[in-house]
Coordinates of C-alpha atoms in Angstrom, one line a residue:
Chain A
M24 CA 7.3 -5.5 -11.8
S25 CA 9.3 -8.3 -10.0
A26 CA 9.4 -11.8 -11.3
F27 CA 7.1 -13.0 -8.5
Q28 CA 4.7 -10.2 -9.1
G29 CA 4.7 -11.3 -12.8
L30 CA 3.9 -14.8 -11.7
L31 CA 1.1 -13.6 -9.4
K32 CA -0.4 -11.5 -12.2
K33 CA -0.3 -14.4 -14.6
D34 CA -1.9 -16.8 -12.0
F35 CA -4.7 -14.3 -11.2
G36 CA -5.2 -14.0 -15.0
I37 CA -5.6 -17.7 -15.6
S38 CA -7.8 -18.4 -12.6
K39 CA -10.2 -15.4 -12.5
F40 CA -12.8 -17.2 -14.6
W41 CA -13.1 -20.0 -12.0
F42 CA -13.2 -17.5 -9.2
L43 CA -16.1 -15.6 -10.8
L44 CA -17.9 -18.9 -11.4
W45 CA -17.4 -19.7 -7.7
I46 CA -18.8 -16.3 -6.7
I47 CA -21.9 -16.9 -8.9
F48 CA -22.3 -20.3 -7.3
L49 CA -22.1 -18.8 -3.8
A50 CA -24.7 -16.1 -4.8
V51 CA -27.1 -18.8 -6.1
F52 CA -26.6 -21.0 -3.1
L53 CA -27.5 -18.1 -0.8
I54 CA -30.4 -16.7 -2.9
I55 CA -32.2 -20.1 -3.1
P56 CA -32.4 -20.6 0.7
L57 CA -33.4 -17.0 1.2
A58 CA -36.2 -17.3 -1.4
I59 CA -37.4 -20.6 0.4
E60 CA -37.4 -18.8 3.8
I61 CA -39.4 -15.8 2.4
Y62 CA -41.8 -18.1 0.5
F63 CA -42.5 -20.4 3.5
H64 CA -42.3 -17.5 6.1
M65 CA -39.6 -19.4 8.0
P66 CA -37.0 -16.7 8.8
L67 CA -33.5 -17.9 10.0
T68 CA -34.0 -21.5 9.2
V69 CA -32.2 -22.4 6.0
I70 CA -29.8 -19.5 5.3
P71 CA -27.6 -19.9 8.4
V72 CA -27.2 -23.6 7.5
A73 CA -26.3 -22.6 3.9
V74 CA -23.7 -20.0 5.2
I75 CA -22.2 -22.6 7.6
L76 CA -22.1 -25.3 4.9
L77 CA -20.5 -23.0 2.3
L78 CA -17.9 -21.7 4.8
G79 CA -17.1 -25.3 5.9
F80 CA -16.8 -26.3 2.2
H81 CA -14.0 -23.7 1.9
I82 CA -11.5 -26.2 3.3
F83 CA -11.7 -27.8 -0.2
F84 CA -11.8 -24.5 -2.1
L85 CA -8.1 -23.7 -1.9
P86 CA -6.9 -27.1 -3.1
A87 CA -9.5 -27.1 -5.8
M88 CA -8.5 -23.7 -7.1
L89 CA -4.8 -24.7 -7.0
L90 CA -5.6 -27.9 -8.9
S91 CA -7.5 -26.1 -11.5
M92 CA -4.5 -23.9 -12.2
L93 CA -2.1 -26.8 -12.2
R94 CA -4.4 -28.7 -14.6
L95 CA -4.0 -25.8 -17.1
E96 CA -0.2 -25.7 -16.7
G97 CA 0.0 -29.5 -16.8
K98 CA -1.4 -29.6 -20.4
T99 CA 2.0 -28.6 -21.8
Q100 CA 4.2 -28.1 -18.6
L101 CA 5.7 -25.2 -20.4
W102 CA 5.3 -23.1 -17.2
L103 CA 8.5 -24.9 -16.2
Y104 CA 10.3 -22.9 -18.9
N105 CA 10.9 -20.3 -16.3
Q106 CA 14.0 -19.4 -14.3
Q107 CA 12.1 -18.8 -11.1
S108 CA 12.4 -21.6 -8.4
S109 CA 9.8 -24.2 -8.2
K110 CA 9.0 -22.8 -4.7
A111 CA 8.2 -19.4 -6.4
L112 CA 6.1 -21.2 -9.1
F113 CA 4.0 -23.0 -6.5
L114 CA 3.9 -20.2 -3.9
S115 CA 2.4 -17.9 -6.5
K116 CA -0.5 -20.3 -7.1
I117 CA -1.0 -20.9 -3.4
T118 CA -1.0 -17.1 -2.8
V119 CA -3.6 -16.4 -5.5
S120 CA -5.8 -19.3 -4.3
L121 CA -5.5 -18.1 -0.7
V122 CA -6.5 -14.5 -1.7
Y123 CA -9.5 -15.8 -3.4
Q124 CA -10.4 -18.0 -0.4
L125 CA -10.0 -15.1 2.1
I126 CA -12.2 -12.9 -0.1
T127 CA -15.0 -15.5 -0.2
Q128 CA -14.5 -16.3 3.5
V129 CA -14.9 -12.5 4.4
F130 CA -17.9 -12.3 2.1
L131 CA -19.6 -15.3 3.8
T132 CA -18.7 -14.1 7.3
G133 CA -20.2 -10.7 6.3
V134 CA -23.4 -12.5 5.2
G135 CA -23.4 -14.3 8.6
L136 CA -23.0 -11.1 10.5
M137 CA -25.8 -9.5 8.5
I138 CA -28.1 -12.4 9.5
Y139 CA -26.9 -11.9 13.1
Q140 CA -27.6 -8.2 12.9
Y141 CA -31.1 -8.7 11.6
Y142 CA -32.0 -11.3 14.3
K143 CA -29.9 -9.7 17.1
N144 CA -32.9 -9.8 19.4
Q145 CA -33.2 -13.6 19.1
I146 CA -29.5 -14.5 19.3
H147 CA -27.6 -13.5 22.4
I148 CA -23.8 -13.9 22.2
K149 CA -21.1 -11.8 23.9
A150 CA -19.3 -9.6 21.4
A151 CA -15.9 -11.1 22.5
D152 CA -17.2 -14.6 21.9
L153 CA -18.6 -13.6 18.5
F154 CA -15.2 -12.1 17.5
N155 CA -13.2 -15.1 18.9
G156 CA -15.6 -17.6 17.1
I157 CA -15.3 -15.8 13.8
T158 CA -11.5 -15.5 14.0
V159 CA -10.9 -19.1 15.1
V160 CA -13.3 -20.6 12.5
N161 CA -11.9 -18.6 9.6
A162 CA -8.3 -19.1 10.6
G163 CA -9.0 -22.9 11.0
I164 CA -10.7 -23.1 7.6
A165 CA -7.8 -21.2 5.9
L166 CA -5.1 -23.3 7.6
L167 CA -6.9 -26.6 6.8
G168 CA -7.3 -25.4 3.2
L169 CA -3.5 -24.7 3.0
Y170 CA -2.7 -28.2 4.5
L171 CA -4.9 -29.9 2.0
S172 CA -3.4 -27.9 -0.8
C173 CA 0.1 -29.2 0.1
W174 CA -1.4 -32.7 -0.3
A175 CA -3.0 -31.8 -3.6
M176 CA 0.3 -30.4 -4.8
F177 CA 2.2 -33.5 -3.7
Y178 CA -0.2 -35.9 -5.5
W179 CA -0.2 -33.7 -8.6
T180 CA 3.6 -33.7 -8.8
I181 CA 3.7 -37.5 -8.2
Y182 CA 1.2 -38.0 -10.9
H183 CA 3.1 -35.9 -13.5
S184 CA 6.5 -37.3 -12.5
L185 CA 5.2 -40.8 -13.3
G186 CA 4.1 -39.5 -16.7
K187 CA 7.5 -40.1 -18.3
F188 CA 7.4 -43.8 -17.5
P189 CA 5.2 -45.4 -20.3
G190 CA 4.8 -48.6 -18.2
V191 CA 3.1 -46.8 -15.3
K192 CA 1.6 -43.9 -17.2
N193 CA -1.9 -45.4 -17.6
W194 CA -1.9 -46.5 -13.9
R195 CA -0.7 -43.4 -12.3
W196 CA -4.0 -42.7 -10.6
L197 CA -3.7 -46.1 -8.9
V198 CA -0.4 -45.2 -7.5
I199 CA -2.0 -42.0 -6.1
V200 CA -4.8 -44.0 -4.6
L201 CA -2.4 -46.5 -3.0
L202 CA -0.3 -43.6 -1.6
F203 CA -3.4 -42.1 -0.1
I204 CA -4.5 -45.3 1.5
A205 CA -1.0 -46.1 2.8
Y206 CA -0.6 -42.7 4.4
N207 CA -4.0 -42.9 6.1
M208 CA -3.5 -46.4 7.3
L209 CA -0.1 -45.4 8.8
S210 CA -1.4 -42.3 10.5
T211 CA -4.4 -44.2 11.9
F212 CA -2.0 -46.9 13.2
L213 CA 0.3 -44.3 14.8
A214 CA -2.7 -42.4 16.3
R215 CA -3.7 -45.6 18.2
I216 CA -0.4 -46.0 20.0
E217 CA -0.9 -45.0 23.6
F218 CA 2.6 -43.6 24.2
L219 CA 2.3 -41.4 21.1
K220 CA -1.2 -40.3 22.2
E221 CA 0.2 -39.2 25.6
V222 CA 3.1 -37.3 24.1
V223 CA 0.9 -35.6 21.5
N224 CA -1.6 -34.5 24.2
K225 CA 1.0 -33.4 26.7
W226 CA 0.9 -29.7 25.7
N227 CA -2.4 -28.0 24.9
I228 CA -3.5 -24.5 24.3
P229 CA -7.2 -23.5 24.9
V230 CA -9.0 -22.4 21.7
F231 CA -12.5 -20.9 21.9
M232 CA -14.3 -22.8 19.3
N233 CA -16.9 -25.1 20.9
A234 CA -20.3 -23.3 20.6
N235 CA -23.1 -24.2 23.0
G236 CA -26.6 -22.7 22.7
K237 CA -29.7 -22.6 24.9
F238 CA -33.1 -21.4 23.8
R239 CA -34.2 -19.0 26.5
Q240 CA -36.8 -16.2 26.7
G241 CA -37.7 -16.4 23.0
G242 CA -34.1 -16.3 21.7
W243 CA -30.9 -18.3 21.5
E244 CA -28.2 -17.7 24.0
I245 CA -24.9 -18.8 22.5
Y246 CA -21.6 -19.0 24.3
L247 CA -18.2 -20.4 23.4
K248 CA -16.2 -22.8 25.4
A249 CA -12.5 -23.4 25.1
V250 CA -11.3 -26.6 23.5
D251 CA -7.8 -28.0 24.1
L252 CA -5.7 -27.9 20.9
P253 CA -2.7 -30.2 21.2
V254 CA 0.3 -28.1 20.3
L255 CA 2.4 -31.1 19.1
E256 CA -0.3 -32.3 16.8
F257 CA -0.5 -28.8 15.3
V258 CA 3.3 -28.7 14.8
L259 CA 3.2 -32.2 13.3
Y260 CA 0.6 -31.0 10.7
V261 CA 2.9 -28.0 9.9
I262 CA 5.9 -30.3 9.4
V263 CA 3.9 -32.7 7.2
A264 CA 2.6 -29.7 5.1
L265 CA 6.1 -28.2 4.8
S266 CA 7.6 -31.6 3.8
L267 CA 5.0 -32.2 1.2
F268 CA 5.6 -28.7 -0.2
L269 CA 9.4 -29.3 -0.4
I270 CA 9.0 -32.8 -1.9
S271 CA 6.7 -31.3 -4.5
C272 CA 9.2 -28.6 -5.3
W273 CA 12.0 -31.2 -5.6
L274 CA 9.9 -33.4 -7.9
L275 CA 8.9 -30.3 -10.1
D276 CA 12.5 -29.4 -10.5
R277 CA 13.9 -32.8 -11.2
K278 CA 11.2 -35.2 -12.3
V279 CA 8.4 -33.4 -14.1
E280 CA 9.2 -33.1 -17.8
V281 CA 7.7 -31.2 -20.7
Chain B
M5 CA 29.3 -20.1 -25.1
T6 CA 29.2 -23.7 -26.2
V7 CA 26.4 -26.2 -25.9
K8 CA 27.7 -29.7 -25.4
L9 CA 26.0 -33.0 -25.3
S10 CA 28.3 -35.8 -24.1
N11 CA 27.1 -39.4 -24.6
V12 CA 23.6 -38.4 -24.0
S13 CA 20.8 -41.0 -24.0
K14 CA 17.2 -40.4 -23.5
R15 CA 14.6 -43.1 -23.1
Y16 CA 10.8 -43.1 -22.9
G17 CA 10.1 -46.5 -21.5
K18 CA 11.9 -49.0 -23.7
D19 CA 12.1 -46.6 -26.7
F20 CA 15.3 -44.6 -27.2
S21 CA 14.8 -41.0 -28.3
L22 CA 18.5 -40.4 -28.3
K23 CA 21.2 -43.0 -28.2
N24 CA 24.6 -42.1 -26.8
V25 CA 24.7 -38.8 -28.7
S26 CA 27.7 -36.4 -28.5
L27 CA 27.4 -33.0 -30.1
A28 CA 29.0 -29.5 -29.7
F29 CA 27.5 -26.2 -30.8
E30 CA 29.7 -23.1 -31.1
T31 CA 28.9 -19.5 -30.7
G32 CA 28.1 -17.4 -33.8
K33 CA 26.8 -20.3 -35.8
I34 CA 23.3 -21.4 -37.0
Y35 CA 22.8 -25.1 -36.8
G36 CA 20.0 -27.1 -38.5
L37 CA 18.9 -30.2 -36.7
L38 CA 17.3 -32.2 -39.4
G39 CA 15.4 -35.4 -39.4
P40 CA 12.1 -37.0 -40.0
N41 CA 9.2 -36.7 -37.5
G42 CA 10.0 -38.6 -34.2
S43 CA 13.7 -38.7 -34.9
G44 CA 14.7 -37.0 -31.6
K45 CA 15.1 -33.4 -32.7
S46 CA 12.6 -31.9 -30.2
T47 CA 14.0 -34.1 -27.4
T48 CA 17.5 -32.7 -28.2
L49 CA 16.2 -29.1 -27.9
K50 CA 14.3 -29.9 -24.7
L51 CA 17.4 -31.4 -23.2
I52 CA 19.3 -28.3 -23.9
A53 CA 16.5 -26.1 -22.5
G54 CA 16.5 -28.2 -19.3
L55 CA 12.9 -29.3 -19.8
V56 CA 13.7 -33.0 -19.9
Y57 CA 16.6 -34.9 -18.3
P58 CA 18.9 -37.4 -19.9
N59 CA 19.0 -41.0 -18.7
G60 CA 22.7 -41.1 -19.4
G61 CA 25.4 -38.6 -20.3
K62 CA 25.7 -34.9 -19.7
V63 CA 24.2 -31.8 -21.3
E64 CA 26.1 -28.5 -20.7
V65 CA 25.6 -24.9 -21.7
D66 CA 28.6 -22.7 -21.1
N67 CA 30.2 -25.4 -18.9
E68 CA 27.1 -25.4 -16.7
E69 CA 25.2 -28.7 -16.3
V70 CA 21.8 -28.2 -17.6
T71 CA 18.8 -27.9 -15.2
R72 CA 15.5 -26.1 -15.5
K73 CA 17.3 -22.9 -14.4
I74 CA 19.3 -22.8 -17.7
C75 CA 16.5 -21.0 -19.3
R76 CA 18.1 -17.8 -18.2
K77 CA 20.7 -18.4 -20.9
V78 CA 18.5 -20.3 -23.4
A79 CA 15.6 -18.9 -25.4
Y80 CA 13.3 -21.6 -26.5
L81 CA 10.6 -21.6 -29.2
T82 CA 8.5 -24.7 -28.8
E83 CA 6.4 -26.4 -31.4
L84 CA 3.6 -26.5 -28.9
D85 CA 1.3 -23.7 -28.1
M86 CA 2.9 -22.0 -25.1
F87 CA 0.4 -19.3 -24.4
Y88 CA -2.4 -18.6 -21.9
P89 CA -5.4 -18.2 -24.3
S90 CA -7.2 -15.7 -22.0
F91 CA -4.2 -13.3 -22.2
T92 CA -3.8 -10.5 -24.8
V93 CA -0.6 -10.3 -26.9
G94 CA 0.5 -7.4 -24.8
E95 CA -0.1 -9.3 -21.5
M96 CA 2.0 -12.3 -22.8
V97 CA 4.9 -9.9 -23.7
E98 CA 4.5 -8.2 -20.3
F99 CA 4.7 -11.6 -18.5
Y100 CA 7.9 -12.4 -20.4
V101 CA 9.4 -9.0 -19.5
S102 CA 8.8 -9.9 -15.8
Q103 CA 10.2 -13.4 -16.0
F104 CA 13.3 -13.0 -18.2
A105 CA 16.0 -10.4 -17.2
D106 CA 17.3 -10.5 -20.8
F107 CA 14.0 -9.8 -22.4
D108 CA 14.1 -6.5 -24.4
P109 CA 10.6 -4.9 -24.4
K110 CA 11.7 -2.4 -27.1
K111 CA 12.8 -5.2 -29.4
A112 CA 9.5 -6.9 -28.7
E113 CA 7.5 -3.8 -29.6
Q114 CA 9.5 -3.4 -32.8
L115 CA 8.9 -7.1 -33.7
L116 CA 5.2 -6.9 -32.9
Q117 CA 4.9 -3.9 -35.3
E118 CA 6.8 -5.7 -38.0
M119 CA 4.8 -8.8 -37.6
K120 CA 1.6 -6.8 -37.6
L121 CA 0.5 -8.2 -34.2
D122 CA -2.0 -6.1 -32.2
P123 CA -0.9 -6.0 -28.5
G124 CA -4.6 -5.6 -27.4
K125 CA -5.8 -8.7 -29.2
K126 CA -6.6 -11.8 -27.2
I127 CA -4.4 -14.8 -28.0
K128 CA -7.4 -17.1 -28.4
Q129 CA -8.5 -14.9 -31.3
L130 CA -5.2 -15.1 -33.2
S131 CA -4.8 -17.3 -36.3
K132 CA -2.3 -20.1 -36.2
G133 CA 0.1 -18.0 -38.3
N134 CA -0.1 -15.2 -35.9
R135 CA 0.4 -17.4 -32.9
G136 CA 3.6 -18.7 -34.7
R137 CA 4.7 -15.1 -35.2
L138 CA 4.1 -14.3 -31.5
K139 CA 6.1 -17.3 -30.4
L140 CA 9.0 -15.9 -32.5
V141 CA 8.5 -12.4 -31.1
L142 CA 8.9 -13.9 -27.6
A143 CA 12.0 -15.9 -28.4
L144 CA 13.8 -13.3 -30.5
S145 CA 13.2 -10.5 -28.0
R146 CA 15.5 -12.1 -25.5
K147 CA 19.2 -11.3 -25.6
S148 CA 20.0 -14.9 -24.7
Q149 CA 23.2 -16.7 -25.7
V150 CA 21.5 -19.7 -27.1
L151 CA 18.4 -19.6 -29.2
L152 CA 16.5 -22.9 -29.8
L153 CA 13.7 -23.0 -32.4
D154 CA 11.6 -26.1 -32.6
E155 CA 9.8 -26.4 -35.9
P156 CA 9.3 -22.7 -36.3
F157 CA 7.5 -23.2 -39.6
S158 CA 5.1 -25.9 -38.5
G159 CA 1.7 -25.4 -39.9
L160 CA 2.4 -22.0 -41.4
D161 CA 1.8 -20.8 -44.9
P162 CA 4.7 -19.8 -47.3
M163 CA 4.1 -16.0 -46.7
V164 CA 4.5 -16.4 -43.0
R165 CA 7.5 -18.7 -43.4
D166 CA 9.1 -16.1 -45.5
S167 CA 8.5 -13.4 -43.0
I168 CA 9.9 -15.6 -40.2
V169 CA 13.1 -16.2 -42.2
K170 CA 13.5 -12.5 -42.7
S171 CA 13.0 -11.8 -39.0
L172 CA 15.5 -14.5 -38.1
L173 CA 18.1 -12.8 -40.4
S174 CA 17.3 -9.3 -39.0
Y175 CA 17.2 -10.1 -35.3
I176 CA 19.7 -12.9 -34.6
N177 CA 22.9 -11.6 -33.1
F178 CA 25.3 -13.5 -35.3
D179 CA 28.4 -12.7 -33.2
E180 CA 27.0 -13.7 -29.8
Q181 CA 24.3 -16.2 -30.3
T182 CA 24.2 -19.9 -30.9
V183 CA 21.1 -20.8 -32.9
I184 CA 19.8 -24.3 -33.2
I185 CA 16.8 -24.9 -35.5
A186 CA 15.1 -28.2 -35.4
T187 CA 12.9 -28.9 -38.5
H188 CA 12.0 -31.4 -41.2
E189 CA 11.2 -28.5 -43.5
I190 CA 14.7 -28.0 -44.8
D191 CA 14.0 -25.8 -47.9
E192 CA 13.1 -22.7 -45.8
I193 CA 16.0 -22.7 -43.5
E194 CA 18.7 -23.8 -45.9
P195 CA 19.9 -20.2 -46.6
L196 CA 20.3 -19.6 -42.9
L197 CA 22.4 -22.5 -41.9
D198 CA 26.1 -22.8 -41.2
E199 CA 26.0 -26.4 -40.1
A200 CA 23.6 -29.2 -40.8
I201 CA 23.1 -32.2 -38.5
V202 CA 21.0 -35.2 -39.5
I203 CA 19.4 -37.1 -36.6
F204 CA 17.8 -40.4 -37.5
Y205 CA 15.8 -42.2 -34.8
G206 CA 18.1 -41.3 -32.0
D207 CA 21.4 -41.5 -33.8
I208 CA 23.4 -38.6 -35.3
I209 CA 24.1 -39.9 -38.8
G210 CA 25.8 -36.9 -40.3
Q211 CA 27.2 -33.4 -39.7
K212 CA 28.4 -31.1 -42.5
N213 CA 29.4 -27.5 -42.9
V214 CA 26.8 -26.1 -45.4
E215 CA 29.4 -24.0 -47.4
T216 CA 31.7 -27.0 -47.7
L217 CA 28.8 -29.2 -48.7
R218 CA 27.8 -26.7 -51.5
E219 CA 31.3 -25.9 -52.8
E220 CA 33.1 -29.2 -52.5
E221 CA 30.3 -31.7 -52.9
G222 CA 27.9 -29.6 -55.0
L223 CA 25.0 -30.7 -52.9
S224 CA 22.2 -28.7 -51.3
V225 CA 21.4 -29.4 -47.7
L226 CA 18.1 -31.1 -48.8
E227 CA 19.9 -33.3 -51.3
W228 CA 22.5 -34.3 -48.7
F229 CA 19.9 -35.0 -46.1
K230 CA 17.9 -37.1 -48.5
S231 CA 20.9 -39.2 -49.5
T232 CA 22.1 -39.6 -45.9
A233 CA 18.6 -40.6 -44.7
A234 CA 18.2 -43.0 -47.7
Q235 CA 21.5 -44.7 -46.9
M236 CA 20.3 -45.3 -43.3
E237 CA 16.9 -46.6 -44.5
G238 CA 18.9 -49.0 -46.8
K239 CA 21.0 -50.3 -43.9
K240 CA 17.8 -50.8 -41.8

């Protein structure tokens, strides 16, 4: 077993309880709307909403799972007594969280497809549109989850780096809040500058993700429209995420202490 | 292999844990780092293990400035609980096998048997004594050049302490390893030590060869430690 495989096995081991808990939560959150639909004889009313909500909520699942693992390690920080690079230590946790996320996304997509299969006569959508929609939504959720995880990792390392300064130790959370506000103010300010807006929107790629539906002949007709995704904005997000990841690794190697 | 601290200071806010400390540890010797609670013993070991960084000065192991990566050369037994409670004893050993190239699984198996630890047992079900034993198994199974033991007897009953001392004698490679034991429980480790160093609230206040101490001054390590510490208390 390689060192990274060892890290993966360890991270699966320390997080499986929370994953099982999440699966139980998903099951409960799906069974309750199903029961309501059956009880009130209102098919296809609540459960699609529940599936969409749960799937959407997955943008927070990956960072939450990552933070739950980091919280456990942060109790002693003895996970740093390890010759693997900080990148490997973090990547192992991200990989494990992503695997969990993909499993639950596939599960929820499966539930969604079962609903579609059951009510196929009432929902008309082209197979290609259905496939595109599922792919884009799931990829988008996973990517957004990864992006937010980089922020979670960054804030976590800042918080623990400040732990060695007794003067700031009790106010670390305030530093995190101030950093969060400062970044959001700066990005909002930059987004309002016309010149930057023009540059960012210069190159676009069409992505099929805008769903439109019409109720026709006793059923829903759904089709997807392409939305322009600014390439530069996407690249910027990737750069921000990579920078946050590298800063977090640097802090973990040099500033976080046991 | 030499472990060297040159003018090392470590602060936590305004409080000094170590003040301009210089020390050198040679291969083939067992050092006792002695001092009361909070005197800077654990910080010294953590600095050598690359788990904390000095505010001033330099820490080197084998002429390499210490970073977190130094743990490939340094085995470290912490006073803290370093386990994942949901793991079994066997899984914890397996994890160490995967992480440390110098970890010897056969030695670990042998040590587990000697210490009567069941590899299938969950760590959260182990008693404090058995957790202490497991920490020792993980540290001693590495063929590392430096072995750091932080309070290996903390909270353990005399029977367990005795078995730990025996294990140390059996499993330390006296020719190739540098062993540093930080403790305030001097009686147990006295028979093991080659050198004793007294650390007193961040300062090194004495260093003696244990044999010389016994033969020339007729003092045990404990007696010498007490007199040295009392002198310092008097000066304060």
